[in-house]
Tab-separated table of C-alpha atoms in Angstrom:
chain	number	residue	atom	x	y	z
C	1	MET	CA	14.277	17.722	41.363
C	2	PRO	CA	15.926	14.489	42.380
C	3	THR	CA	17.632	14.196	45.734
C	4	SER	CA	21.371	13.799	46.061
C	5	GLU	CA	21.089	10.082	46.979
C	6	GLU	CA	18.960	9.456	43.758
C	7	ILE	CA	21.422	11.226	41.637
C	8	LEU	CA	24.419	9.346	43.072
C	9	GLY	CA	22.441	6.100	42.796
C	10	SER	CA	21.846	6.710	39.157
C	11	LEU	CA	25.401	7.653	38.475
C	12	GLY	CA	26.580	4.504	40.348
C	13	SER	CA	24.125	2.344	38.391
C	14	ILE	CA	25.579	3.663	35.028
C	15	ALA	CA	29.123	3.073	36.194
C	16	GLN	CA	28.274	-0.609	37.081
C	17	GLN	CA	25.937	-1.569	34.201
C	18	TRP	CA	28.048	0.010	31.459
C	19	LEU	CA	31.406	-1.247	32.542
C	20	TRP	CA	32.140	-2.727	29.102
C	21	LEU	CA	31.522	0.725	27.449
C	22	ALA	CA	33.927	2.303	29.885
C	23	ILE	CA	36.540	-0.158	28.828
C	24	VAL	CA	35.811	0.675	25.226
C	25	TRP	CA	36.328	4.261	25.838
C	26	HIS	CA	39.650	3.659	27.616
C	27	VAL	CA	40.767	1.597	24.487
C	28	VAL	CA	39.651	4.267	21.991
C	29	LEU	CA	41.486	7.091	23.927
C	30	ALA	CA	44.557	5.006	24.295
C	31	LEU	CA	44.499	4.278	20.508
C	32	PHE	CA	44.315	7.947	19.691
C	33	GLY	CA	47.198	8.732	22.028
C	34	LEU	CA	49.213	5.851	20.501
C	35	THR	CA	48.611	6.959	16.902
C	36	TRP	CA	49.848	10.388	17.758
C	37	ILE	CA	52.948	9.172	19.649
C	38	LEU	CA	53.805	6.981	16.709
C	39	GLY	CA	53.870	10.039	14.333
C	40	SER	CA	50.476	10.038	12.706
C	41	THR	CA	49.118	13.378	13.744
C	42	PRO	CA	45.308	13.669	13.696
C	43	THR	CA	43.589	17.009	12.956
C	44	LYS	CA	42.097	19.147	15.724
C	45	ARG	CA	38.807	18.526	14.006
C	46	THR	CA	39.237	14.720	14.571
C	47	PHE	CA	39.872	15.286	18.223
C	48	GLY	CA	36.803	17.559	18.318
C	49	PHE	CA	34.766	14.727	16.822
C	50	LEU	CA	36.181	12.456	19.595
C	51	GLY	CA	35.175	14.850	22.229
C	52	SER	CA	31.636	15.218	20.824
C	53	LEU	CA	31.225	11.444	20.749
C	54	MET	CA	32.308	11.215	24.416
C	55	LEU	CA	29.770	13.926	25.547
C	56	LEU	CA	27.043	12.214	23.485
C	57	SER	CA	27.832	8.899	25.350
C	58	VAL	CA	27.173	10.646	28.687
C	59	SER	CA	23.971	12.028	27.369
C	60	LEU	CA	22.609	8.758	26.020
C	61	LEU	CA	23.332	6.927	29.285
C	62	ALA	CA	21.766	9.652	31.354
C	63	TRP	CA	18.546	9.024	29.566
C	64	THR	CA	18.627	5.417	30.578
C	65	VAL	CA	18.328	6.206	34.199
C	66	ALA	CA	15.842	8.952	33.776
C	67	ASN	CA	18.174	11.928	34.222
C	68	PRO	CA	16.805	14.420	31.799
C	69	VAL	CA	18.972	17.272	32.960
C	70	ASN	CA	22.334	15.539	32.216
C	71	GLY	CA	20.734	13.884	29.179
C	72	PHE	CA	19.732	17.306	27.703
C	73	VAL	CA	22.765	19.219	28.813
C	74	PHE	CA	25.209	16.776	27.289
C	75	ALA	CA	23.229	16.324	24.122
C	76	VAL	CA	23.448	20.108	23.505
C	77	ALA	CA	27.132	20.116	24.474
C	78	ALA	CA	27.834	17.161	22.072
C	79	GLY	CA	25.894	19.011	19.233
C	80	MET	CA	27.869	22.149	19.903
C	81	MET	CA	31.244	20.392	19.994
C	82	LEU	CA	30.382	18.825	16.611
C	83	ILE	CA	29.293	22.124	15.073
C	84	PHE	CA	32.539	23.762	16.433
C	85	SER	CA	34.664	20.809	14.973
C	86	VAL	CA	33.005	20.994	11.490
C	87	ARG	CA	33.896	24.626	11.308
C	88	MET	CA	37.473	24.140	12.332
C	89	PRO	CA	40.192	24.550	9.669
C	90	LYS	CA	41.901	21.258	8.933
C	91	LEU	CA	44.989	21.885	11.041
C	92	ASN	CA	47.000	19.163	12.757
C	93	ALA	CA	46.689	18.918	16.505
C	94	ARG	CA	49.666	20.452	18.238
C	95	ILE	CA	51.111	21.068	21.697
C	96	VAL	CA	50.768	24.832	22.285
C	97	SER	CA	52.888	24.824	25.412
C	98	PRO	CA	54.651	22.512	28.006
C	99	GLY	CA	52.251	23.944	30.710
C	100	ALA	CA	49.240	23.080	28.609
C	101	LEU	CA	50.563	19.654	27.885
C	102	GLY	CA	51.212	19.024	31.594
C	103	LEU	CA	47.771	20.164	32.781
C	104	GLY	CA	46.092	18.330	29.900
C	105	ALA	CA	47.862	15.149	30.753
C	106	MET	CA	46.894	15.453	34.413
C	107	LEU	CA	43.175	16.072	33.600
C	108	ILE	CA	43.103	13.016	31.223
C	109	ALA	CA	44.752	10.830	33.888
C	110	PHE	CA	42.084	12.063	36.379
C	111	GLY	CA	39.258	11.277	34.076
C	112	TRP	CA	40.850	8.010	32.984
C	113	SER	CA	41.253	6.581	36.531
C	114	TYR	CA	38.275	8.411	38.362
C	115	PRO	CA	37.656	6.126	41.316
C	116	HIS	CA	34.194	7.228	42.404
C	117	PHE	CA	31.139	5.140	41.632
C	118	LEU	CA	33.028	1.972	40.566
C	119	LEU	CA	32.899	-0.738	43.115
C	120	THR	CA	36.014	-2.943	42.722
C	121	TYR	CA	38.409	-4.685	45.052
C	122	SER	CA	41.403	-3.982	42.783
C	123	GLY	CA	42.758	-0.621	42.183
C	124	VAL	CA	44.154	-1.855	38.847
C	125	GLU	CA	40.584	-1.915	37.469
C	126	TYR	CA	40.460	1.960	37.873
C	127	LEU	CA	43.109	2.015	35.023
C	128	TYR	CA	40.731	0.569	32.471
C	129	SER	CA	37.155	0.608	33.713
C	130	ALA	CA	36.663	3.872	35.610
C	131	PRO	CA	33.541	5.539	34.270
C	132	LEU	CA	35.141	7.537	31.475
C	133	GLY	CA	32.590	8.433	28.788
C	134	LEU	CA	29.737	7.252	31.093
C	135	ILE	CA	29.180	10.199	33.697
C	136	PRO	CA	29.794	13.829	33.668
C	137	CYS	CA	32.854	14.616	35.764
C	138	PRO	CA	35.533	12.142	34.460
C	139	THR	CA	34.314	12.632	30.933
C	140	LEU	CA	34.567	16.456	31.186
C	141	ALA	CA	38.002	16.217	32.754
C	142	ALA	CA	39.306	13.931	29.834
C	143	VAL	CA	37.704	16.063	27.162
C	144	MET	CA	39.243	19.247	28.702
C	145	GLY	CA	42.578	17.487	28.846
C	146	ILE	CA	42.347	16.524	25.327
C	147	ALA	CA	41.565	19.981	24.346
C	148	LEU	CA	44.699	21.312	26.218
C	149	VAL	CA	46.998	18.705	24.844
C	150	THR	CA	45.865	19.058	21.261
C	151	GLY	CA	45.485	22.811	21.050
C	152	LEU	CA	41.640	22.545	20.695
C	153	PHE	CA	41.417	25.003	23.841
C	154	THR	CA	42.474	27.890	21.531
C	155	GLU	CA	39.153	27.636	19.890
C	156	ARG	CA	36.940	30.113	21.634
C	157	GLY	CA	33.656	28.247	21.296
C	158	VAL	CA	35.129	24.981	22.531
C	159	ALA	CA	36.889	26.623	25.381
C	160	SER	CA	33.823	28.597	26.648
C	161	MET	CA	31.637	25.503	26.566
C	162	LEU	CA	33.948	23.368	28.402
C	163	VAL	CA	34.487	26.046	30.974
C	164	ILE	CA	30.931	26.565	31.680
C	165	LEU	CA	30.369	22.649	32.076
C	166	GLY	CA	33.447	22.157	34.145
C	167	LEU	CA	32.745	24.904	36.667
C	168	PHE	CA	29.096	23.827	37.021
C	169	TYR	CA	29.725	20.092	37.389
C	170	GLY	CA	32.709	20.555	39.459
C	171	LEU	CA	30.859	22.720	41.974
C	172	PHE	CA	27.631	20.611	41.760
C	173	GLY	CA	29.477	17.336	42.324
C	174	ALA	CA	31.560	18.707	45.231
C	175	LEU	CA	28.910	20.791	46.998
C	176	ARG	CA	25.458	19.211	46.142
C	177	LEU	CA	26.466	15.564	45.757
C	178	GLY	CA	29.269	15.689	48.473
C	179	VAL	CA	31.932	14.070	46.006
C	180	ALA	CA	35.011	15.748	47.229
C	181	LEU	CA	36.915	14.460	44.208
C	182	ASP	CA	35.119	16.689	41.995
C	183	TRP	CA	36.946	19.693	43.296
C	184	VAL	CA	39.731	18.427	41.144
C	185	LEU	CA	37.547	19.189	38.100
C	186	PHE	CA	36.730	22.578	39.355
C	187	VAL	CA	40.284	23.552	40.042
C	188	GLY	CA	41.433	22.069	36.779
C	189	THR	CA	38.756	24.145	34.958
C	190	LEU	CA	40.183	27.301	36.553
C	191	ALA	CA	43.732	26.321	35.438
C	192	PHE	CA	42.181	25.675	31.957
C	193	ILE	CA	40.765	29.334	31.959
C	194	ALA	CA	44.262	30.614	32.882
C	195	PHE	CA	45.899	28.671	30.024
C	196	ALA	CA	43.189	29.768	27.459
C	197	VAL	CA	43.321	33.482	28.483
C	198	SER	CA	47.191	33.512	28.520
C	199	THR	CA	47.519	31.828	25.189
C	200	ARG	CA	44.992	34.128	23.578
C	201	LEU	CA	46.924	37.150	24.992
C	202	LYS	CA	50.217	35.684	23.684
C	203	PHE	CA	48.642	35.119	20.126
C	204	ALA	CA	47.335	38.671	20.194
C	205	ARG	CA	50.684	40.209	21.137
C	206	ARG	CA	52.354	38.220	18.444
C	207	ALA	CA	49.738	39.455	15.823
C	208	ILE	CA	50.500	43.036	16.962
C	209	ARG	CA	54.205	42.581	16.649
C	210	SER	CA	53.827	41.059	13.252
C	211	ASP	CA	51.628	43.889	12.133
C	212	ARG	CA	53.960	46.597	13.352
C	213	SER	CA	56.905	44.887	11.629
C	214	ARG	CA	54.901	44.697	8.412
C	215	GLN	CA	53.995	48.341	8.688
C	216	ALA	CA	57.685	49.346	9.341
C	217	SER	CA	58.831	47.255	6.258
C	218	ILE	CA	56.316	49.142	4.112
C	219	LYS	CA	57.437	52.534	5.378
C	220	ALA	CA	61.113	51.541	4.655
């Protein structure tokens, strides 16, 4: 098992050596957001594919620094996300609630500007070259944020997988690696759980009311 210092060193190495890829991921995410804002609404499946590619990116880079744990975990996560996405109905992404939109936007912003591991003398560089799509915590935060904003979190498989990863990597980063910033991911995951559960309960109550109304109309 690598030491904390070795893990931190490998993550820092990825953040510095693959700076250009981080910039690419910032541009890609910005283009998706801009496309949606301008009125062309991608499907939930499309955003699922985006999340899968971001997770796969983390996996591939983990292998370059001989971190088989992250390499394997994120390869499996990317594959699961891809399978979940393929099985989704072709429905447009939609904002489920203002609360989900707000939390999702905050998680995306956190992953977008994640300041740890990037050595720079200018805070502006965090806005376009933070290790988004390169290392676990900022990438998970961004993917969870995307899931909240687009309604992907209502898919049980997607939500369950992201919750497990978010809780583990948030705690691991904060407690084992000493990166206090990763508590944000942990707390954000707890809030993610709350929104997922409350939304599922709301949908269930709506279905019950609809069924009761249908039965009442039949009896009438």
